[in-house]
CSV table of C-alpha atoms and ligand atoms in Angstrom, one decimal:
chain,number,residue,atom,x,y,z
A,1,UNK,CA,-64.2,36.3,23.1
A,2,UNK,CA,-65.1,32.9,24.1
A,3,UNK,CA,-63.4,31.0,21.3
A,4,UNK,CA,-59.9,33.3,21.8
A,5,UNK,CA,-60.1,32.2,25.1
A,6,UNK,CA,-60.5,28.8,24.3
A,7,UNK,CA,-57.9,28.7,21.9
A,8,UNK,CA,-54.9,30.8,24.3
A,9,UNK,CA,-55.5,28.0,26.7
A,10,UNK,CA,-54.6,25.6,24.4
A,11,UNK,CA,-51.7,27.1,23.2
A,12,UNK,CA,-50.4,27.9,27.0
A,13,UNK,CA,-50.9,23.8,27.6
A,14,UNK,CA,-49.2,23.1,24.8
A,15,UNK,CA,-46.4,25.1,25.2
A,16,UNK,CA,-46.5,23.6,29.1
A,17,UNK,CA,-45.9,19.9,27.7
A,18,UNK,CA,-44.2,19.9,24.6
A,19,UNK,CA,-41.0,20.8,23.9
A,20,UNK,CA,-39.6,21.7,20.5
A,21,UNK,CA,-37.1,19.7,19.5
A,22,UNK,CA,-33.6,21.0,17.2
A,23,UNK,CA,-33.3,18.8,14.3
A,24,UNK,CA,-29.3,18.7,14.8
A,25,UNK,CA,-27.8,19.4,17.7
A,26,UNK,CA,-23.9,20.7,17.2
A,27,UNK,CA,-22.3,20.1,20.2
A,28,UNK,CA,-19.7,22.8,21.9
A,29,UNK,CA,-15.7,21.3,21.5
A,30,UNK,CA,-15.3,19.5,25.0
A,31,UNK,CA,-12.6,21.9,26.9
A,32,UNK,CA,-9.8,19.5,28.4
A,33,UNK,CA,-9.5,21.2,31.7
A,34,UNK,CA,-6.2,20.2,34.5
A,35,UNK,CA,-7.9,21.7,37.7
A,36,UNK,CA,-11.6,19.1,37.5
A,37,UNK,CA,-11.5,15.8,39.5
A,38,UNK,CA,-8.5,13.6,39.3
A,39,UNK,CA,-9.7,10.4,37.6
A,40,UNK,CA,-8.5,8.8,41.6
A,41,UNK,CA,-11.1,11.4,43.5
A,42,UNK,CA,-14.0,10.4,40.7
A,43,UNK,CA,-13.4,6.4,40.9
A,44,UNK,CA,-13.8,7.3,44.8
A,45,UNK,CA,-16.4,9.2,44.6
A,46,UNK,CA,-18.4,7.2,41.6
A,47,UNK,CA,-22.1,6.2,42.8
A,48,UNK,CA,-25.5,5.5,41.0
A,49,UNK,CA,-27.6,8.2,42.4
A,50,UNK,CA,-31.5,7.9,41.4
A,51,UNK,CA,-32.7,11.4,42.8
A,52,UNK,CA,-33.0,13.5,39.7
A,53,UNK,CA,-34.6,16.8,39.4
A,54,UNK,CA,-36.2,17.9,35.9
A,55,UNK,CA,-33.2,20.5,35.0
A,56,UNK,CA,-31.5,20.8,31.5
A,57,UNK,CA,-27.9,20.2,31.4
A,58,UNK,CA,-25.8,22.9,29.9
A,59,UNK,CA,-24.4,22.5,26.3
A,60,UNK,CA,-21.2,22.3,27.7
A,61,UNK,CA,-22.1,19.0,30.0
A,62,UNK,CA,-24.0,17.4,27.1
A,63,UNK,CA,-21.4,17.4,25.2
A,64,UNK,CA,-18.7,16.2,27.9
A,65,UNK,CA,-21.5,13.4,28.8
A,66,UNK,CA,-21.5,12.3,24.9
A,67,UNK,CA,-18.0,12.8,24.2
A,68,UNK,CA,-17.2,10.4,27.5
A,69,UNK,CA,-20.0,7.7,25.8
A,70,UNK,CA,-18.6,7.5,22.5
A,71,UNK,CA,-16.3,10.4,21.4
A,72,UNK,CA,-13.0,10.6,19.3
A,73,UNK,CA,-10.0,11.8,20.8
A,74,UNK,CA,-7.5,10.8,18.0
A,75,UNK,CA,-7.1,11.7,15.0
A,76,UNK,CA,-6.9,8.0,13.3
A,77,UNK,CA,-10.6,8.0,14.7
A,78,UNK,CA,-9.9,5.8,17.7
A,79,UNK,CA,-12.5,6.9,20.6
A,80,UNK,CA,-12.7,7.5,24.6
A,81,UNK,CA,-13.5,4.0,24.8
A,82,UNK,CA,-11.7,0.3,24.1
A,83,UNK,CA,-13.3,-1.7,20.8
A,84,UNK,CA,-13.0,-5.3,19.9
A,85,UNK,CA,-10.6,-4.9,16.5
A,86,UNK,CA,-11.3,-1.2,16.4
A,87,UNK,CA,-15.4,-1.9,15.4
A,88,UNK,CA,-17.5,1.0,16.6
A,89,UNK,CA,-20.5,-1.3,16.9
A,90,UNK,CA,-22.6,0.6,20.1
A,91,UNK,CA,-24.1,3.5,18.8
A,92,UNK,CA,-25.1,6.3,21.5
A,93,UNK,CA,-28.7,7.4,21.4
A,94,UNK,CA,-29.3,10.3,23.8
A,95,UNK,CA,-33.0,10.8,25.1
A,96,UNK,CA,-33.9,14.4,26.5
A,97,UNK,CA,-37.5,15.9,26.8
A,98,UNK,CA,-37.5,17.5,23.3
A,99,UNK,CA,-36.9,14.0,21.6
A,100,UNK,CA,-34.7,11.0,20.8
A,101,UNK,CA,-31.0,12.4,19.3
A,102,UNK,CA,-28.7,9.9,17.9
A,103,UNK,CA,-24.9,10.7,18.8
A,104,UNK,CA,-22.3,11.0,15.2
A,105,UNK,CA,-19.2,10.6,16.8
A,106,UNK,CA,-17.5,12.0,13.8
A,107,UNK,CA,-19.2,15.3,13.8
A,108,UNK,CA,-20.0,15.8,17.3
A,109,UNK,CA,-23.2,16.6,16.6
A,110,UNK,CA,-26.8,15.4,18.1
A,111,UNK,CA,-29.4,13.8,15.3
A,112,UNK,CA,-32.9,14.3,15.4
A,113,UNK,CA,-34.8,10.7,15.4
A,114,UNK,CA,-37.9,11.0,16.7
A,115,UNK,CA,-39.6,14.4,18.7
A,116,UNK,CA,-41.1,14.4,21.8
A,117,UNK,CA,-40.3,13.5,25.4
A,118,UNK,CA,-39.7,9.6,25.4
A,119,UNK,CA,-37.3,9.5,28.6
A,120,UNK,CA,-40.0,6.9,30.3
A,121,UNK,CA,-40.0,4.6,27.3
A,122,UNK,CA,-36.3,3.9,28.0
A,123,UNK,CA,-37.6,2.2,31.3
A,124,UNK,CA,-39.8,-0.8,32.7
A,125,UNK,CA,-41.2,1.5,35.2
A,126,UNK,CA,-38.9,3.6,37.4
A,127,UNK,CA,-40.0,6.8,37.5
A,128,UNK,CA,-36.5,9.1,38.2
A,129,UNK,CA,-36.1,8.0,35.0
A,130,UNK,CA,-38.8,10.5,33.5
A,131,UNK,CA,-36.6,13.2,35.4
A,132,UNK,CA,-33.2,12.8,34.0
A,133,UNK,CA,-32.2,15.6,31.4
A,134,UNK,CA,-30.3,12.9,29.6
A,135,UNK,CA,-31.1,8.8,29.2
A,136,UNK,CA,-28.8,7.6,27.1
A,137,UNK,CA,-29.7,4.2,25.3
A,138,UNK,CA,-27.1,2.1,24.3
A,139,UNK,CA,-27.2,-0.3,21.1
A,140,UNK,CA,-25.1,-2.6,19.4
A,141,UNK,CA,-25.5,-2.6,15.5
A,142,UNK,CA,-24.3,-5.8,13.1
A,143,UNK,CA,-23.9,-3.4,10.2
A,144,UNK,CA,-20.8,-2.2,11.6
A,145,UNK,CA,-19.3,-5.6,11.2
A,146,UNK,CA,-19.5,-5.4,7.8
A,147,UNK,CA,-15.9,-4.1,6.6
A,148,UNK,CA,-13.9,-5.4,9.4
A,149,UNK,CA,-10.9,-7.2,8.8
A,150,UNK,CA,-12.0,-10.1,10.4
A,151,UNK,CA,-15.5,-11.4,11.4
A,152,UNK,CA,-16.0,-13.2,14.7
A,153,UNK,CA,-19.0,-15.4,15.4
A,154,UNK,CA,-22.3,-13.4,16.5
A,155,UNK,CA,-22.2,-14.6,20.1
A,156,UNK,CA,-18.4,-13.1,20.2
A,157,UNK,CA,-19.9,-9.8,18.6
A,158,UNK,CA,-22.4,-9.4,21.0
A,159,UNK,CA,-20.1,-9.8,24.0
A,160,UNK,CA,-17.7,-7.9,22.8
A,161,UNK,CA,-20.6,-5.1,22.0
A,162,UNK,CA,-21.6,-5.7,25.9
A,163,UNK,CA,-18.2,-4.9,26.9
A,164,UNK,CA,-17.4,-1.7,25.0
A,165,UNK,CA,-20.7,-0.8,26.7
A,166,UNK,CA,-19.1,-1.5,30.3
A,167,UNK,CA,-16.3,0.9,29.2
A,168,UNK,CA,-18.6,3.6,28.0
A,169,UNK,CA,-20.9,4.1,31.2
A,170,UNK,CA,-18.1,4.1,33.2
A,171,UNK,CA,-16.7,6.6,31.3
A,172,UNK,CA,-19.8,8.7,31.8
A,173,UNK,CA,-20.2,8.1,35.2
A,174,UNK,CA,-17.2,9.8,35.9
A,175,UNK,CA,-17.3,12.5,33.5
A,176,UNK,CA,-20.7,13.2,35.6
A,177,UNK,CA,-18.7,13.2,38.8
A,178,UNK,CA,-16.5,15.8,37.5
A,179,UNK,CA,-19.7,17.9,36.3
A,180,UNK,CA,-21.2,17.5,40.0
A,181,UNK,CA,-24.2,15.2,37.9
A,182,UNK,CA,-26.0,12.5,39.0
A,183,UNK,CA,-26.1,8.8,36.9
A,184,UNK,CA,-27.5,5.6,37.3
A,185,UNK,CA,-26.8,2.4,34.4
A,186,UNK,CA,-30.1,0.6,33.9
A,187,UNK,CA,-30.4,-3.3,32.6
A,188,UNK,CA,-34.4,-2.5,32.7
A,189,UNK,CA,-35.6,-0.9,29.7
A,190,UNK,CA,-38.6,-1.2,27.9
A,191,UNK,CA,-36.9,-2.7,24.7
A,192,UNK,CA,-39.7,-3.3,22.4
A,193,UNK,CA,-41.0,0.3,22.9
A,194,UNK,CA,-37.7,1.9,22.6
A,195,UNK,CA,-37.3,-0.3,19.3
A,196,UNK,CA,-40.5,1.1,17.8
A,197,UNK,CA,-39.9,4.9,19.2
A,198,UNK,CA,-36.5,5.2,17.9
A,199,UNK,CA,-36.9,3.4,14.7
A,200,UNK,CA,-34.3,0.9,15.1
A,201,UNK,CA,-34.4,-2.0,12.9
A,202,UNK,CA,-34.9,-5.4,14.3
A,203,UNK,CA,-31.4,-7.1,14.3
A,204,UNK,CA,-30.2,-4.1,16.7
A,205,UNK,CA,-29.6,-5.0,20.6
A,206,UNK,CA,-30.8,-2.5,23.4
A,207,UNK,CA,-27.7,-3.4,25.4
A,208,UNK,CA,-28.0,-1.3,28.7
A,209,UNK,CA,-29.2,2.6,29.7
A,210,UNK,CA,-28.1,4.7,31.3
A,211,UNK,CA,-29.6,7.9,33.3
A,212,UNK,CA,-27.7,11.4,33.7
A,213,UNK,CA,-28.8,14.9,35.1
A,214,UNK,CA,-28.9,16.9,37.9
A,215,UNK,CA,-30.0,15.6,41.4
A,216,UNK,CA,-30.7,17.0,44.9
B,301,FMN,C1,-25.5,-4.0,34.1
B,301,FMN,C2,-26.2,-3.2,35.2
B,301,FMN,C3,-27.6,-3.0,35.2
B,301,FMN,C4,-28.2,-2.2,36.2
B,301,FMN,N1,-29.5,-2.0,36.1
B,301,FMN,C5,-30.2,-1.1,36.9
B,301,FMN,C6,-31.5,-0.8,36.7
B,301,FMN,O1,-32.2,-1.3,35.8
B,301,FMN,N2,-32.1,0.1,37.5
B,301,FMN,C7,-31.4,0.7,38.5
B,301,FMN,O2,-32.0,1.5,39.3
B,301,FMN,N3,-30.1,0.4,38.8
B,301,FMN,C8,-29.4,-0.5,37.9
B,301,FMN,N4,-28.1,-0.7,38.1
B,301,FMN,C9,-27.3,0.0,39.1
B,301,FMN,C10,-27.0,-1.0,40.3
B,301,FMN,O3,-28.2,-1.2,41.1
B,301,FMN,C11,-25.9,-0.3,41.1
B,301,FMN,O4,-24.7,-0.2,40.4
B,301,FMN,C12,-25.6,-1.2,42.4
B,301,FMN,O5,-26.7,-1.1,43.3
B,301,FMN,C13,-24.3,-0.7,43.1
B,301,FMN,O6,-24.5,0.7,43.5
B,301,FMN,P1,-23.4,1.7,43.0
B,301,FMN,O7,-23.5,1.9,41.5
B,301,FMN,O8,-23.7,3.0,43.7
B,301,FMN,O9,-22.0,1.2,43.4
B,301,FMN,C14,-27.4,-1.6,37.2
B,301,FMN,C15,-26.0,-1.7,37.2
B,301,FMN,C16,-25.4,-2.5,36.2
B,301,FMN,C17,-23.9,-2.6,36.2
């Protein structure tokens, strides 16, 4: 009796921390609606707001918050947001409590990396950041130079990286004012951990954060 005991109260603290994590995530068509915010009334309203509460989003605002990061809206494959020649080089990783998704813009769909709740590694130390449903971590990838029809210089490439990155968290900051959602973009992140955590190999730049969920 002792050792089933034992053994339920395991299970319940498992179960209490850990969070099983879907190894693809298909996200729900984002619905195009006339009557949400006027892009005027979110600019107006647009602030970072740091007082999350531990609440999931619904499928429906994941997939609005992703699709504002680093959807497609055209057919030709051209995206939400501006890019230097047309190269997608920020990639969109998206880090809940079950684990650490990486976005494929051309499937709208959410990849399992890694499994577990990793939302503190994406900061130096500030602790909403352990509350937010959603962290998204934003990183520039060389690779995607590779085909382009003309190759700038490396510093140009980062920069230009830096910029679409501007352009996509201002993009979700207003798609969370439309939601009623909280965000706050964060410089401070714990780069070297996130590296490790989400496998990213070494000539990838952690360009910025950026923290979205549900506040008081
Ligand atoms: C590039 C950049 C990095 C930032 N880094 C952080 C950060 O690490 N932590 C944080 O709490 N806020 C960060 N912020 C948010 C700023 O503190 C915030 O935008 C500023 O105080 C102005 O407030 P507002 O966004 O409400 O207008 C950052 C903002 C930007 C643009």
């Amino acid at each position: 009796m002792k050792k089933f005991l034992l053994t339920l109260a395991v299970i319940v603290m498992m179960s209490a921390t850990s969070y099983a994590a879907q190894n693809e995530i298909i996200l729900p068509t984002v619905e195009v609606k006339s009557k949400e915010l006027s892009v005027t009334q979110a600019l107006q309203q647009r602030r970072s707001n740091r007082n999350f509460v531990d609440k999931d989003l619904t499928s429906a605002q994941l997939s609005k918050i992703l699709w504002a990061a680093n959807g497609i809206t055209h057919d030709d494959g051209k995206r939400v947001n501006p890019a230097a020649l047309g190269v997608q080089s920020v990639e969109v990783y998206a880090v809940t409590k079950e684990g650490i998704y990486l976005y494929d813009p051309a499937n709208h769909k959410l990849k399992l990396i890694a499994e577990g709740d990793f939302r503190s590694v994406t900061t130096t130390g500030q602790s909403f950041v352990g509350k937010a449903a959603v962290n998204l971590v934003y990183v520039e990838t060389p690779d995607a130079w590779a085909n382009a029809r003309m190759i700038p210089p490396r510093d140009a490439q980062i920069s230009f990286a830096n910029i679409t990155a501007g352009a996509m968290v201002q993009s979700v900051a207003l798609i969370a004012e439309t939601e009623g959602l909280g965000n706050c973009v964060r410089g401070s992140i714990n780069r070297d951990e996130f590296k490790k955590v989400a496998k990213l190999s070494d000539d990838k730049i952690i360009l910025l954060a950026q923290s979205v969920g549900k506040c008081d």
